PDB file of C-alpha atoms in Angstrom:
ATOM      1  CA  UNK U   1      73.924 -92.574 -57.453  1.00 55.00           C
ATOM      2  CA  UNK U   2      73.959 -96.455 -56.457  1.00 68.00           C
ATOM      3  CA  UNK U   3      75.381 -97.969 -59.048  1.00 76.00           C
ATOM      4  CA  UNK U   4      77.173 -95.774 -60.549  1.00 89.00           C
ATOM      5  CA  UNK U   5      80.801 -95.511 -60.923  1.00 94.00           C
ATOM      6  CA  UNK U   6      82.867 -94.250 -57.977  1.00 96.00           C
ATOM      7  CA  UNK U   7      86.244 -93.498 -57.684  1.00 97.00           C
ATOM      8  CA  UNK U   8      87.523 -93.765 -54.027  1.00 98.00           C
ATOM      9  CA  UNK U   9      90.541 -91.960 -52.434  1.00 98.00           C
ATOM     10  CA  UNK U  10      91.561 -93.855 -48.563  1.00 98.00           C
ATOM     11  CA  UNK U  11      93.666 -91.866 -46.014  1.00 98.00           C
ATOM     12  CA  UNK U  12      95.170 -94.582 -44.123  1.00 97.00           C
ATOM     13  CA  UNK U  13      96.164 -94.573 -40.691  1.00 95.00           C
ATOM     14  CA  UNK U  14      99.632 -94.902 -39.470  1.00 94.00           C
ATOM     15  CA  UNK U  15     101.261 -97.290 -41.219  1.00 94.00           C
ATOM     16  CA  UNK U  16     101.506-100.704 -39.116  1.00 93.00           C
ATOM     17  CA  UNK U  17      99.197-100.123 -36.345  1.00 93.00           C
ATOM     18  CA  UNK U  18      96.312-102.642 -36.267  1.00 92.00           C
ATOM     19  CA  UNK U  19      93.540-100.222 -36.524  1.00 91.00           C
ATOM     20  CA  UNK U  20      94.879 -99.012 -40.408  1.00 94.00           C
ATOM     21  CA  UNK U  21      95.255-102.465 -40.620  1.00 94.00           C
ATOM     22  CA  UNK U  22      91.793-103.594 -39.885  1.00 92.00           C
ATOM     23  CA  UNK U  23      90.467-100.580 -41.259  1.00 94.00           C
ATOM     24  CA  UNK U  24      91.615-100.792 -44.677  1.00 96.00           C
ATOM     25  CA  UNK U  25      90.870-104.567 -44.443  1.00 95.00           C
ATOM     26  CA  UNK U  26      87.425-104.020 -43.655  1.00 93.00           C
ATOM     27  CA  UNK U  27      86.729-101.468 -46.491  1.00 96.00           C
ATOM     28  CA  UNK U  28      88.345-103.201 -48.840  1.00 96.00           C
ATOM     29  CA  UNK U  29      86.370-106.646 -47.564  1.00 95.00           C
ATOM     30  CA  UNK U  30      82.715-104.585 -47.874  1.00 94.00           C
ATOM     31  CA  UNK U  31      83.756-102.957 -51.553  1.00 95.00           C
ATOM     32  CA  UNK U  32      84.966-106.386 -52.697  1.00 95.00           C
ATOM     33  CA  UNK U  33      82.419-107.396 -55.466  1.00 93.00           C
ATOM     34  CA  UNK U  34      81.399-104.094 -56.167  1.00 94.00           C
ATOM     35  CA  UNK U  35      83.137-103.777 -59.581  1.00 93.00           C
ATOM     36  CA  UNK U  36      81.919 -99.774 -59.913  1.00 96.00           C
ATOM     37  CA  UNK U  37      83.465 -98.714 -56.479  1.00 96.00           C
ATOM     38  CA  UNK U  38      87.363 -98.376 -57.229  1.00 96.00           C
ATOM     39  CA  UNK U  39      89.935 -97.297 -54.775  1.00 97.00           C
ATOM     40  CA  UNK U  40      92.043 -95.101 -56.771  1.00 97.00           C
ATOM     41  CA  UNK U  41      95.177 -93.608 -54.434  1.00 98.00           C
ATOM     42  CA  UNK U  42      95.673 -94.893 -51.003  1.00 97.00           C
ATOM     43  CA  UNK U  43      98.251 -93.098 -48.485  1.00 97.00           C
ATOM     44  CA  UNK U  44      98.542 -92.311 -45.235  1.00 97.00           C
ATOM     45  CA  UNK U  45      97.771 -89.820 -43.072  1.00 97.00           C
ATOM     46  CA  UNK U  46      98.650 -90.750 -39.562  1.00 96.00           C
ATOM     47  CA  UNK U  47      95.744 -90.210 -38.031  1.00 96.00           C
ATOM     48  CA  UNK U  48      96.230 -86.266 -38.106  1.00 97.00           C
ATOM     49  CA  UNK U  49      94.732 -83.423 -39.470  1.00 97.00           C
ATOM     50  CA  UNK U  50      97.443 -82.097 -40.849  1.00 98.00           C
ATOM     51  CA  UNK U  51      98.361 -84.841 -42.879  1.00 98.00           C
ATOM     52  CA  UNK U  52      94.918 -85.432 -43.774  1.00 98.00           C
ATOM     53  CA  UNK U  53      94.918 -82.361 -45.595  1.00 98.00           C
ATOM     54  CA  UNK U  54      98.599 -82.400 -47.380  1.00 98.00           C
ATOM     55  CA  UNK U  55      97.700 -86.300 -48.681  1.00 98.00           C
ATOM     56  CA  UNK U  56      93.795 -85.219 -49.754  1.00 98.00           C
ATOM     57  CA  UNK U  57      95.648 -82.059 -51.585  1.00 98.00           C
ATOM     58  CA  UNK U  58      98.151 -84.655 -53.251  1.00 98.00           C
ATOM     59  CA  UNK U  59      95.096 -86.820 -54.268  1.00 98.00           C
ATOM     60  CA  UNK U  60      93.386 -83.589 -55.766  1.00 98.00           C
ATOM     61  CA  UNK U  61      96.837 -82.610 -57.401  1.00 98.00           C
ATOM     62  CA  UNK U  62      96.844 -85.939 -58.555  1.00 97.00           C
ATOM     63  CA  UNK U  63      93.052 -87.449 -59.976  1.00 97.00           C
ATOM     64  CA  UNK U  64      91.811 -83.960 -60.468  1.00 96.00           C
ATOM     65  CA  UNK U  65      88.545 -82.930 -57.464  1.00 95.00           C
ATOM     66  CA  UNK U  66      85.968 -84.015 -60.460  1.00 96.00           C
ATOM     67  CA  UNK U  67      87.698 -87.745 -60.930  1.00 97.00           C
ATOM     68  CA  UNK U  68      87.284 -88.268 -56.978  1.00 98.00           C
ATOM     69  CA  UNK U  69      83.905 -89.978 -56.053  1.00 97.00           C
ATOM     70  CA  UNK U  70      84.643 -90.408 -52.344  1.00 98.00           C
ATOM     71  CA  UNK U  71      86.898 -90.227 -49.891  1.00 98.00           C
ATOM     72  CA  UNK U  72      86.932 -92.659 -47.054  1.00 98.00           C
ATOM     73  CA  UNK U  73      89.356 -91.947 -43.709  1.00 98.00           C
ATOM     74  CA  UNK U  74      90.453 -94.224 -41.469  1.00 97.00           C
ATOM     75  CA  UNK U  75      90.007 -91.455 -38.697  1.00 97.00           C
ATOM     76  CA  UNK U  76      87.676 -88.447 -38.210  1.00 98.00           C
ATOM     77  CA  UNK U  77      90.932 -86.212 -37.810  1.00 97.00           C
ATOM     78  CA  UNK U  78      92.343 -87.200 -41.099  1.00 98.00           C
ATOM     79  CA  UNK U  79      88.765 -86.158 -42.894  1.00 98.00           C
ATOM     80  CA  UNK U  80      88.610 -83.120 -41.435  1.00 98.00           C
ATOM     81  CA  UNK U  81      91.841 -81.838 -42.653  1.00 98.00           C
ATOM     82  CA  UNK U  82      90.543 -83.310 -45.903  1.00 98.00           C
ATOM     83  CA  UNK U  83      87.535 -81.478 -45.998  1.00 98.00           C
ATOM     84  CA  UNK U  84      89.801 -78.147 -45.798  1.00 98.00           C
ATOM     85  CA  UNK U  85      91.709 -79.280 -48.801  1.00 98.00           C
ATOM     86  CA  UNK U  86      88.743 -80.115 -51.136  1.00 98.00           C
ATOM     87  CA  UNK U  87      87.103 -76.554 -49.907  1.00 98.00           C
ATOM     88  CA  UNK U  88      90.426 -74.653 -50.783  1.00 98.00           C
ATOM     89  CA  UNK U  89      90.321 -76.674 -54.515  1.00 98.00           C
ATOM     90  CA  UNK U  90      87.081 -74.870 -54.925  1.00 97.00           C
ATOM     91  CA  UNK U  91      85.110 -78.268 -54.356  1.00 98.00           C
ATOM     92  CA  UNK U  92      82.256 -78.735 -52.127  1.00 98.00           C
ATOM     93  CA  UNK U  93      83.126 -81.424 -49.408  1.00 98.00           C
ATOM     94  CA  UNK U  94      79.648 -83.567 -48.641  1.00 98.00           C
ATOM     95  CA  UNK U  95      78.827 -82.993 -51.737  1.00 97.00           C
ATOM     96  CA  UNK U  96      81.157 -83.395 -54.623  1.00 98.00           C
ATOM     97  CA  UNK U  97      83.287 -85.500 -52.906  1.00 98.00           C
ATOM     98  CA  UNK U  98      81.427 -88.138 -50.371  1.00 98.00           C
ATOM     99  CA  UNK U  99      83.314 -88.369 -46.964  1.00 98.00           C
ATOM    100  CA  UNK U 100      82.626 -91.355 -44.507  1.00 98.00           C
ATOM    101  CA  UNK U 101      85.733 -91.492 -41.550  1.00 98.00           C
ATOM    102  CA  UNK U 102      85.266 -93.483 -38.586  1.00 96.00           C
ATOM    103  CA  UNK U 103      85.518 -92.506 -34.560  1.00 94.00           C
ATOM    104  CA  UNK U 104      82.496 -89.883 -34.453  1.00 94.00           C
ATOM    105  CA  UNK U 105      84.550 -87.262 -32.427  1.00 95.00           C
ATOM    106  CA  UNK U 106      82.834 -83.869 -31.767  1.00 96.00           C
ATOM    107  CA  UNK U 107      84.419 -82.423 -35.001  1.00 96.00           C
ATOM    108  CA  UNK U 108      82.687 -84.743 -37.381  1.00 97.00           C
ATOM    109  CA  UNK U 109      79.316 -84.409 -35.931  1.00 97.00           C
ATOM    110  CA  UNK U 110      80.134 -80.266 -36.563  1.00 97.00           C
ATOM    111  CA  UNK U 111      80.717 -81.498 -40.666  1.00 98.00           C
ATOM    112  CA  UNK U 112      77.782 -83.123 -40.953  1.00 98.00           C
ATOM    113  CA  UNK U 113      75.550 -80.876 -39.434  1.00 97.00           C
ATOM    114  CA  UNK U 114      77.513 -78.305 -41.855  1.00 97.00           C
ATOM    115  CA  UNK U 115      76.844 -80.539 -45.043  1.00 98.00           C
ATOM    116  CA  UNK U 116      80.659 -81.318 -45.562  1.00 98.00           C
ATOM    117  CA  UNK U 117      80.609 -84.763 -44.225  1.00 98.00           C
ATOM    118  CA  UNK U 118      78.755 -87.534 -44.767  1.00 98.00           C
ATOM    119  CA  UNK U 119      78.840 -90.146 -42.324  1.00 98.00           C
ATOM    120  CA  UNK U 120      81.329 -91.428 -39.206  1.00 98.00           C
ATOM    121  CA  UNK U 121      80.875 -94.268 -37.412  1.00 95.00           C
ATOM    122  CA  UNK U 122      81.562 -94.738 -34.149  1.00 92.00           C
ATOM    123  CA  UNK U 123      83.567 -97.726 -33.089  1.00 81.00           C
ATOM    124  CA  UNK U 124      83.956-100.022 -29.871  1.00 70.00           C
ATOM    125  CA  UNK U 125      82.119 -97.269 -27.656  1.00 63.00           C
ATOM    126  CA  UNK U 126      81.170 -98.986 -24.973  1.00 70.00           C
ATOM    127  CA  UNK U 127      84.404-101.329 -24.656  1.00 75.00           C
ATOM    128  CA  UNK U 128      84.314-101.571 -21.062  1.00 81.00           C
ATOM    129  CA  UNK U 129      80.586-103.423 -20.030  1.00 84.00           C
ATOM    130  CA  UNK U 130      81.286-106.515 -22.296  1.00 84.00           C
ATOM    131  CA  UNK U 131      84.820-106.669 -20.344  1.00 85.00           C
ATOM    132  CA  UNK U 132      83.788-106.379 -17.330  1.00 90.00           C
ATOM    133  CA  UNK U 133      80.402-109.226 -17.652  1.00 90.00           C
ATOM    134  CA  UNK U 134      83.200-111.314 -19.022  1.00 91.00           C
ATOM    135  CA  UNK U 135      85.226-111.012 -16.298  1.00 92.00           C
ATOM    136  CA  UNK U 136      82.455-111.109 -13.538  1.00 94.00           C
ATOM    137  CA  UNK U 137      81.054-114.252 -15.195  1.00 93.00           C
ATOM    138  CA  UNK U 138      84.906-115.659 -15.368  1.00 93.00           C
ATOM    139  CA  UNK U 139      85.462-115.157 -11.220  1.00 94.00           C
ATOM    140  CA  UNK U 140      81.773-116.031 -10.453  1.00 95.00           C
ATOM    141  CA  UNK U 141      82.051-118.969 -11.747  1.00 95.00           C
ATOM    142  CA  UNK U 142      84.921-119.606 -13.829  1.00 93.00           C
ATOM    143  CA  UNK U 143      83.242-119.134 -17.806  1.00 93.00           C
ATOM    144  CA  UNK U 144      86.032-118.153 -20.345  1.00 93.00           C
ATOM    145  CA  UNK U 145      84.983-115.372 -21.926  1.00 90.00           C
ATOM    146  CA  UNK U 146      84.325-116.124 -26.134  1.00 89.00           C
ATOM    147  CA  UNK U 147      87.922-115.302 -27.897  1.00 88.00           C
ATOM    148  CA  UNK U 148      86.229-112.205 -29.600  1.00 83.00           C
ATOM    149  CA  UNK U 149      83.161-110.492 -28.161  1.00 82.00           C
ATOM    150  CA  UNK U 150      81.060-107.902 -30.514  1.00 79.00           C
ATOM    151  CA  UNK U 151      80.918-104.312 -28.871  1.00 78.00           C
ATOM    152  CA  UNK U 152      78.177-102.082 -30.303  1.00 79.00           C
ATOM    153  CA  UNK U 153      79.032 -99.751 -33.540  1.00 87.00           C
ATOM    154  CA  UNK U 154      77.169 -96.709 -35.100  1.00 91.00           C
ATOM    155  CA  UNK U 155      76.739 -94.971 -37.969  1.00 94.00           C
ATOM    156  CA  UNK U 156      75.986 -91.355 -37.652  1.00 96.00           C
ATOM    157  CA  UNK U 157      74.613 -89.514 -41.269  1.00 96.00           C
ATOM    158  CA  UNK U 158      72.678 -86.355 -42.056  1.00 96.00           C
ATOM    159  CA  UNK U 159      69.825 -88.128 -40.738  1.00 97.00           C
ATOM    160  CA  UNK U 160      70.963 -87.854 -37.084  1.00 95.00           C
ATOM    161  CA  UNK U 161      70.538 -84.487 -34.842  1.00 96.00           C
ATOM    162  CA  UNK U 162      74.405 -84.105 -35.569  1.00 94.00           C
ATOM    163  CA  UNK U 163      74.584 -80.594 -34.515  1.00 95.00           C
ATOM    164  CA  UNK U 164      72.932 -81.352 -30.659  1.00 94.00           C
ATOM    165  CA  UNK U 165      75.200 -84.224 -30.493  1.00 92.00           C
ATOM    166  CA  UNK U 166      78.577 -82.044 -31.363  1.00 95.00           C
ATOM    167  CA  UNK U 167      77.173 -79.807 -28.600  1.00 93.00           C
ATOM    168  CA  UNK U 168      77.115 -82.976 -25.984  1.00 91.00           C
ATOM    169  CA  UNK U 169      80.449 -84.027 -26.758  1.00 90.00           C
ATOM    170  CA  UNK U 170      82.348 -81.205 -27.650  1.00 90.00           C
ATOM    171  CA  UNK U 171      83.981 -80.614 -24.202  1.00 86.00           C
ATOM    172  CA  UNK U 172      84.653 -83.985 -23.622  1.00 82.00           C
ATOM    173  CA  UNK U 173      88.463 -83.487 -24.769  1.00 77.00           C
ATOM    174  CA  UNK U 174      88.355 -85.350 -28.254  1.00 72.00           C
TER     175      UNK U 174
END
């Protein structure tokens, strides 16, 4: 499949806020130079399930399930009302349409495991350590923290144990 054409449908975030921003702007920044990967309808789908779903059955409606490579979510939420559209067209989420969201909430670890997701990445996790050495080194002795400081990302696929990890997290009220 690398290579090969791919025609991309985005649920967006809510429109405005800085993570669709820097979301979209980061897709669209990793695609760029890949002349087979083609984002094909972008909308979106305010970070809910609900409107994950109407938007992915619009896009469906729209490009027809076999014209739709991918879908790529700016939230886990948003795929996984996605993932009940594609199943009610008769499609098979995972599979004949890719899904990669971001955020890694209990939910999407339950797709993958399931074979209807394909990857989430988890963002920012640990936000809180990097503030907090910046902030001890700025009242030990006065260091100004860097203007932007790198917090540790991960990708979760197929590969990962995602059904132990849904089990760790699911209670954890996200």
């Amino acid at each position: 499949m690398a290579g090969a054409d791919c025609r991309i449908v985005e649920l967006q975030g809510t429109t405005g806020s800085s993570p669709a921003i820097d979301r979209k702007t980061g897709f669209e920044n990793a695609i760029a130079g890949h002349d087979n990967l083609e984002i094909v309808r972008s909308q979106t789908g305010d970070f809910t399930r609900s409107q994950g779903k109407v938007v992915m059955e619009s896009f469906l409606k729209a490009e027809g399930g076999e014209n739709i490579c991918a879908l790529y979510a700016h939230n886990d939420d948003m795929a996984v009302g996605a993932i009940q559209a594609i199943k009610e067209a008769g499609l098979k989420p995972g599979e004949d349409i890719k899904i990669v969201a971001i955020d890694a909430v209990p939910d999407a670890h339950l797709a993958i495991a399931n074979g209807e997701m394909n990857a989430t990445i988890e963002l920012t996790p640990n936000m809180a350590g990097p503030a907090l050495d910046a902030l001890a080194a700025y009242l030990t002795d006065g260091t100004m923290p860097p203007k932007w400081i790198q917090t540790e990302s991960r990708l979760y696929t197929a590969a990962d144990d995602n059904q132990a990890i849904y089990e760790e997290k699911k209670g954890l009220g996200y």
